[in-house]
Amino acid sequence: MKTIITYGTFDLFHIGHVRLLKRLSEMADKLVVGISSDEFNEIKGKSSFFSYKERAEIVASCKYVDEVFSEDNWEQKKDDILKYEASIFAIGDDWQGEFDYLNELCEVIYLERTKDISTTDIKKSLSKLNKDKLEEIESSMHEIINVVKSISPQ
Ligand code: C2G
């Protein structure tokens, strides 16, 4: 039984995450995923939209994933690799070289990220949508006020 292990925040679960997990699942018999806890997200400088519990449930529901666990710190990877008897650690190449120290325990692989999508971009698009919508509502309100003013008796 060959196990592969990876880690991430996996907020606003999107196609980039799905494609990575799919590729990882094709490299081994079992895929275990460390989901960054809310507290560890703060250490990573990330604030996620969904809580750890929700993100863990979403990733666990993905057909490519066999098990999820909490990622609480930078130092736990070696213990996790031993605990899950992982023969491969893999992660997106935005981390290229960062986890080479794990190769004393298992194979370390960096996979190309899916282009043109990220949780950050999704958040930016949503907040822009919000802003545009608010401006649209505001200008409609001004039009209504002007119409009311024009028909109300002086
Ligand atoms: N990913 C990807 N393509 C994207 C976006 C993300 O392949 N367009 C990959 C990342 O490279 C990572 C995984 O999906 O392998 C999860 O991405 P994040 O949730 O951003 O994870 P990150 O914050 O990088 O956490 O200890 C390791 C960290 O916890 C990794």
PDB file of C-alpha atoms and ligand atoms in Angstrom:
ATOM      1  CA  MET A   1       0.000   0.000   0.000  1.00  0.00           C
ATOM      2  CA  LYS A   2       1.692   3.152  -1.269  1.00  0.00           C
ATOM      3  CA  THR A   3       0.696   6.370   0.512  1.00  0.00           C
ATOM      4  CA  ILE A   4       1.195   9.946  -0.667  1.00  0.00           C
ATOM      5  CA  ILE A   5       0.895  12.937   1.663  1.00  0.00           C
ATOM      6  CA  THR A   6       0.273  16.612   1.028  1.00  0.00           C
ATOM      7  CA  TYR A   7      -0.742  19.744   2.929  1.00  0.00           C
ATOM      8  CA  GLY A   8      -2.664  22.937   2.326  1.00  0.00           C
ATOM      9  CA  THR A   9      -5.301  25.444   3.372  1.00  0.00           C
ATOM     10  CA  PHE A  10      -7.697  24.445   0.551  1.00  0.00           C
ATOM     11  CA  ASP A  11      -9.942  27.470   1.108  1.00  0.00           C
ATOM     12  CA  LEU A  12     -12.746  28.117  -1.436  1.00  0.00           C
ATOM     13  CA  PHE A  13     -12.070  24.661  -2.909  1.00  0.00           C
ATOM     14  CA  HIS A  14     -11.448  25.139  -6.639  1.00  0.00           C
ATOM     15  CA  ILE A  15     -10.272  23.392  -9.803  1.00  0.00           C
ATOM     16  CA  GLY A  16      -6.615  23.956  -8.961  1.00  0.00           C
ATOM     17  CA  HIS A  17      -7.050  21.988  -5.756  1.00  0.00           C
ATOM     18  CA  VAL A  18      -9.096  19.255  -7.472  1.00  0.00           C
ATOM     19  CA  ARG A  19      -6.518  18.773 -10.256  1.00  0.00           C
ATOM     20  CA  LEU A  20      -3.675  18.559  -7.762  1.00  0.00           C
ATOM     21  CA  LEU A  21      -5.475  16.015  -5.578  1.00  0.00           C
ATOM     22  CA  LYS A  22      -6.430  13.989  -8.668  1.00  0.00           C
ATOM     23  CA  ARG A  23      -2.820  13.854  -9.841  1.00  0.00           C
ATOM     24  CA  LEU A  24      -1.624  12.902  -6.372  1.00  0.00           C
ATOM     25  CA  SER A  25      -4.222  10.121  -6.085  1.00  0.00           C
ATOM     26  CA  GLU A  26      -2.928   8.651  -9.378  1.00  0.00           C
ATOM     27  CA  MET A  27       0.584   8.395  -7.919  1.00  0.00           C
ATOM     28  CA  ALA A  28      -0.279   6.108  -4.989  1.00  0.00           C
ATOM     29  CA  ASP A  29      -2.901   3.819  -3.474  1.00  0.00           C
ATOM     30  CA  LYS A  30      -3.779   6.217  -0.659  1.00  0.00           C
ATOM     31  CA  LEU A  31      -3.808  10.031  -0.417  1.00  0.00           C
ATOM     32  CA  VAL A  32      -3.751  11.719   2.996  1.00  0.00           C
ATOM     33  CA  VAL A  33      -4.102  15.490   3.257  1.00  0.00           C
ATOM     34  CA  GLY A  34      -3.042  17.804   6.074  1.00  0.00           C
ATOM     35  CA  ILE A  35      -5.519  20.703   6.241  1.00  0.00           C
ATOM     36  CA  SER A  36      -4.090  23.873   7.767  1.00  0.00           C
ATOM     37  CA  SER A  37      -5.903  24.666  11.032  1.00  0.00           C
ATOM     38  CA  ASP A  38      -7.298  28.190  11.499  1.00  0.00           C
ATOM     39  CA  GLU A  39      -4.537  28.904  14.026  1.00  0.00           C
ATOM     40  CA  PHE A  40      -1.819  27.653  11.630  1.00  0.00           C
ATOM     41  CA  ASN A  41      -3.350  29.737   8.853  1.00  0.00           C
ATOM     42  CA  GLU A  42      -2.639  32.799  10.991  1.00  0.00           C
ATOM     43  CA  ILE A  43       0.990  31.682  11.309  1.00  0.00           C
ATOM     44  CA  LYS A  44       1.055  31.265   7.505  1.00  0.00           C
ATOM     45  CA  GLY A  45      -0.393  34.786   7.175  1.00  0.00           C
ATOM     46  CA  LYS A  46      -3.597  33.487   5.590  1.00  0.00           C
ATOM     47  CA  SER A  47      -7.188  34.146   6.624  1.00  0.00           C
ATOM     48  CA  SER A  48      -9.571  31.618   5.112  1.00  0.00           C
ATOM     49  CA  PHE A  49     -13.239  32.193   4.312  1.00  0.00           C
ATOM     50  CA  PHE A  50     -14.205  28.696   5.518  1.00  0.00           C
ATOM     51  CA  SER A  51     -13.267  27.354   8.953  1.00  0.00           C
ATOM     52  CA  TYR A  52     -10.877  24.446   9.397  1.00  0.00           C
ATOM     53  CA  LYS A  53     -13.847  22.138  10.090  1.00  0.00           C
ATOM     54  CA  GLU A  54     -15.595  23.147   6.847  1.00  0.00           C
ATOM     55  CA  ARG A  55     -12.411  22.986   4.750  1.00  0.00           C
ATOM     56  CA  ALA A  56     -11.561  19.544   6.174  1.00  0.00           C
ATOM     57  CA  GLU A  57     -15.092  18.262   5.434  1.00  0.00           C
ATOM     58  CA  ILE A  58     -14.972  19.615   1.871  1.00  0.00           C
ATOM     59  CA  VAL A  59     -11.577  18.056   1.081  1.00  0.00           C
ATOM     60  CA  ALA A  60     -12.557  14.781   2.793  1.00  0.00           C
ATOM     61  CA  SER A  61     -15.605  14.631   0.480  1.00  0.00           C
ATOM     62  CA  CYS A  62     -13.340  14.731  -2.581  1.00  0.00           C
ATOM     63  CA  LYS A  63     -13.258  11.278  -4.193  1.00  0.00           C
ATOM     64  CA  TYR A  64      -9.459  11.438  -4.635  1.00  0.00           C
ATOM     65  CA  VAL A  65      -8.813  11.874  -0.889  1.00  0.00           C
ATOM     66  CA  ASP A  66      -8.692   8.971   1.569  1.00  0.00           C
ATOM     67  CA  GLU A  67      -8.044  10.822   4.827  1.00  0.00           C
ATOM     68  CA  VAL A  68      -7.598  14.329   6.166  1.00  0.00           C
ATOM     69  CA  PHE A  69      -5.908  15.521   9.323  1.00  0.00           C
ATOM     70  CA  SER A  70      -5.041  18.851  10.928  1.00  0.00           C
ATOM     71  CA  GLU A  71      -1.883  20.705   9.999  1.00  0.00           C
ATOM     72  CA  ASP A  72      -1.045  22.763  13.092  1.00  0.00           C
ATOM     73  CA  ASN A  73       2.598  23.748  12.570  1.00  0.00           C
ATOM     74  CA  TRP A  74       5.545  23.681  10.167  1.00  0.00           C
ATOM     75  CA  GLU A  75       7.348  21.005  12.158  1.00  0.00           C
ATOM     76  CA  GLN A  76       4.885  18.099  12.049  1.00  0.00           C
ATOM     77  CA  LYS A  77       5.560  16.796   8.525  1.00  0.00           C
ATOM     78  CA  LYS A  78       8.283  14.266   9.496  1.00  0.00           C
ATOM     79  CA  ASP A  79       6.085  12.763  12.231  1.00  0.00           C
ATOM     80  CA  ASP A  80       3.122  12.664   9.836  1.00  0.00           C
ATOM     81  CA  ILE A  81       5.164  10.909   7.140  1.00  0.00           C
ATOM     82  CA  LEU A  82       6.187   8.253   9.683  1.00  0.00           C
ATOM     83  CA  LYS A  83       2.673   8.006  11.153  1.00  0.00           C
ATOM     84  CA  TYR A  84       1.005   7.533   7.758  1.00  0.00           C
ATOM     85  CA  GLU A  85       3.961   5.562   6.342  1.00  0.00           C
ATOM     86  CA  ALA A  86       3.955   7.904   3.345  1.00  0.00           C
ATOM     87  CA  SER A  87       6.465   7.075   0.612  1.00  0.00           C
ATOM     88  CA  ILE A  88       5.822  10.334  -1.254  1.00  0.00           C
ATOM     89  CA  PHE A  89       5.408  13.935  -0.096  1.00  0.00           C
ATOM     90  CA  ALA A  90       4.017  16.115  -2.886  1.00  0.00           C
ATOM     91  CA  ILE A  91       2.890  19.722  -3.176  1.00  0.00           C
ATOM     92  CA  GLY A  92       2.489  22.457  -5.778  1.00  0.00           C
ATOM     93  CA  ASP A  93       5.651  23.964  -7.259  1.00  0.00           C
ATOM     94  CA  ASP A  94       4.938  27.290  -5.601  1.00  0.00           C
ATOM     95  CA  TRP A  95       6.796  25.528  -2.777  1.00  0.00           C
ATOM     96  CA  GLN A  96       9.673  24.356  -4.991  1.00  0.00           C
ATOM     97  CA  GLY A  97      12.617  23.350  -2.804  1.00  0.00           C
ATOM     98  CA  GLU A  98      10.974  24.299   0.518  1.00  0.00           C
ATOM     99  CA  PHE A  99      10.475  20.710   1.651  1.00  0.00           C
ATOM    100  CA  ASP A 100      13.569  18.983   0.213  1.00  0.00           C
ATOM    101  CA  TYR A 101      14.628  18.159   3.781  1.00  0.00           C
ATOM    102  CA  LEU A 102      11.868  15.534   3.811  1.00  0.00           C
ATOM    103  CA  ASN A 103      13.725  13.435   1.227  1.00  0.00           C
ATOM    104  CA  GLU A 104      15.561  11.634   4.011  1.00  0.00           C
ATOM    105  CA  LEU A 105      12.183  10.032   4.793  1.00  0.00           C
ATOM    106  CA  CYS A 106      10.366   9.843   1.459  1.00  0.00           C
ATOM    107  CA  GLU A 107      10.321  10.971  -2.150  1.00  0.00           C
ATOM    108  CA  VAL A 108       9.623  14.721  -2.460  1.00  0.00           C
ATOM    109  CA  ILE A 109       7.741  15.899  -5.540  1.00  0.00           C
ATOM    110  CA  TYR A 110       6.679  19.404  -6.618  1.00  0.00           C
ATOM    111  CA  LEU A 111       3.861  19.492  -9.148  1.00  0.00           C
ATOM    112  CA  GLU A 112       3.043  22.325 -11.519  1.00  0.00           C
ATOM    113  CA  ARG A 113       0.227  24.506 -10.196  1.00  0.00           C
ATOM    114  CA  THR A 114      -2.934  24.970 -12.247  1.00  0.00           C
ATOM    115  CA  LYS A 115      -2.573  28.322 -13.956  1.00  0.00           C
ATOM    116  CA  ASP A 116      -4.935  31.302 -13.653  1.00  0.00           C
ATOM    117  CA  ILE A 117      -6.783  30.312 -10.515  1.00  0.00           C
ATOM    118  CA  SER A 118      -6.132  30.899  -6.848  1.00  0.00           C
ATOM    119  CA  THR A 119      -8.174  31.485  -3.721  1.00  0.00           C
ATOM    120  CA  THR A 120      -6.762  35.024  -3.581  1.00  0.00           C
ATOM    121  CA  ASP A 121      -7.953  35.778  -7.154  1.00  0.00           C
ATOM    122  CA  ILE A 122     -11.420  34.371  -6.372  1.00  0.00           C
ATOM    123  CA  LYS A 123     -11.677  36.601  -3.293  1.00  0.00           C
ATOM    124  CA  LYS A 124     -10.552  39.654  -5.324  1.00  0.00           C
ATOM    125  CA  SER A 125     -13.125  38.949  -8.082  1.00  0.00           C
ATOM    126  CA  LEU A 126     -15.913  38.512  -5.549  1.00  0.00           C
ATOM    127  CA  SER A 127     -15.075  41.738  -3.714  1.00  0.00           C
ATOM    128  CA  LYS A 128     -14.888  43.591  -7.090  1.00  0.00           C
ATOM    129  CA  LEU A 129     -18.310  42.146  -8.021  1.00  0.00           C
ATOM    130  CA  ASN A 130     -19.589  43.364  -4.680  1.00  0.00           C
ATOM    131  CA  LYS A 131     -18.160  46.860  -5.233  1.00  0.00           C
ATOM    132  CA  ASP A 132     -19.583  47.117  -8.767  1.00  0.00           C
ATOM    133  CA  LYS A 133     -22.997  45.975  -7.512  1.00  0.00           C
ATOM    134  CA  LEU A 134     -22.982  48.504  -4.682  1.00  0.00           C
ATOM    135  CA  GLU A 135     -22.099  51.321  -7.124  1.00  0.00           C
ATOM    136  CA  GLU A 136     -24.948  50.205  -9.403  1.00  0.00           C
ATOM    137  CA  ILE A 137     -27.429  50.239  -6.519  1.00  0.00           C
ATOM    138  CA  GLU A 138     -26.175  53.646  -5.372  1.00  0.00           C
ATOM    139  CA  SER A 139     -26.600  55.211  -8.819  1.00  0.00           C
ATOM    140  CA  SER A 140     -30.109  53.730  -9.139  1.00  0.00           C
ATOM    141  CA  MET A 141     -30.964  55.228  -5.765  1.00  0.00           C
ATOM    142  CA  HIS A 142     -29.756  58.662  -6.916  1.00  0.00           C
ATOM    143  CA  GLU A 143     -31.956  58.340 -10.036  1.00  0.00           C
ATOM    144  CA  ILE A 144     -34.974  57.443  -7.888  1.00  0.00           C
ATOM    145  CA  ILE A 145     -34.304  60.405  -5.569  1.00  0.00           C
ATOM    146  CA  ASN A 146     -34.077  62.746  -8.583  1.00  0.00           C
ATOM    147  CA  VAL A 147     -37.356  61.393 -10.003  1.00  0.00           C
ATOM    148  CA  VAL A 148     -39.097  61.790  -6.636  1.00  0.00           C
ATOM    149  CA  LYS A 149     -37.752  65.342  -6.339  1.00  0.00           C
ATOM    150  CA  SER A 150     -38.929  66.205  -9.844  1.00  0.00           C
ATOM    151  CA  ILE A 151     -42.526  65.086  -9.254  1.00  0.00           C
ATOM    152  CA  SER A 152     -42.937  66.262  -5.664  1.00  0.00           C
ATOM    153  CA  PRO A 153     -44.705  69.660  -5.275  1.00  0.00           C
ATOM    154  CA  GLN A 154     -42.315  72.554  -4.630  1.00  0.00           C
TER     155      GLN A 154
HETATM  156  N1  C2G B   1      -2.596  24.558  -5.962  1.00  0.00           N
HETATM  157  C1  C2G B   1      -2.459  24.242  -7.312  1.00  0.00           C
HETATM  158  N2  C2G B   1      -2.937  25.088  -8.250  1.00  0.00           N
HETATM  159  C2  C2G B   1      -3.564  26.238  -7.879  1.00  0.00           C
HETATM  160  C3  C2G B   1      -3.723  26.564  -6.517  1.00  0.00           C
HETATM  161  C4  C2G B   1      -3.222  25.700  -5.563  1.00  0.00           C
HETATM  162  O1  C2G B   1      -1.883  23.186  -7.653  1.00  0.00           O
HETATM  163  N3  C2G B   1      -4.031  27.055  -8.863  1.00  0.00           N
HETATM  164  C5  C2G B   1      -2.038  23.628  -4.975  1.00  0.00           C
HETATM  165  C6  C2G B   1      -0.957  24.279  -4.119  1.00  0.00           C
HETATM  166  O2  C2G B   1       0.289  24.267  -4.814  1.00  0.00           O
HETATM  167  C7  C2G B   1      -0.956  23.363  -2.905  1.00  0.00           C
HETATM  168  C8  C2G B   1      -2.433  22.947  -2.791  1.00  0.00           C
HETATM  169  O3  C2G B   1      -3.044  23.237  -4.068  1.00  0.00           O
HETATM  170  O4  C2G B   1      -0.161  22.217  -3.172  1.00  0.00           O
HETATM  171  C9  C2G B   1      -3.163  23.723  -1.711  1.00  0.00           C
HETATM  172  O5  C2G B   1      -2.998  25.093  -1.981  1.00  0.00           O
HETATM  173  P1  C2G B   1      -3.168  26.129  -0.744  1.00  0.00           P
HETATM  174  O6  C2G B   1      -4.458  25.877  -0.095  1.00  0.00           O
HETATM  175  O7  C2G B   1      -2.833  27.490  -1.241  1.00  0.00           O
HETATM  176  O8  C2G B   1      -2.023  25.581   0.215  1.00  0.00           O
HETATM  177  P2  C2G B   1      -0.840  26.432   0.877  1.00  0.00           P
HETATM  178  O9  C2G B   1      -1.386  27.618   1.560  1.00  0.00           O
HETATM  179  O10 C2G B   1       0.177  26.591  -0.165  1.00  0.00           O
HETATM  180  O11 C2G B   1      -0.382  25.435   2.054  1.00  0.00           O
HETATM  181  O12 C2G B   1       2.722  23.180   4.774  1.00  0.00           O
HETATM  182  C10 C2G B   1       2.314  23.436   3.449  1.00  0.00           C
HETATM  183  C11 C2G B   1       1.236  24.478   3.409  1.00  0.00           C
HETATM  184  O13 C2G B   1       0.207  24.173   4.319  1.00  0.00           O
HETATM  185  C12 C2G B   1       0.713  24.599   1.992  1.00  0.00           C
END
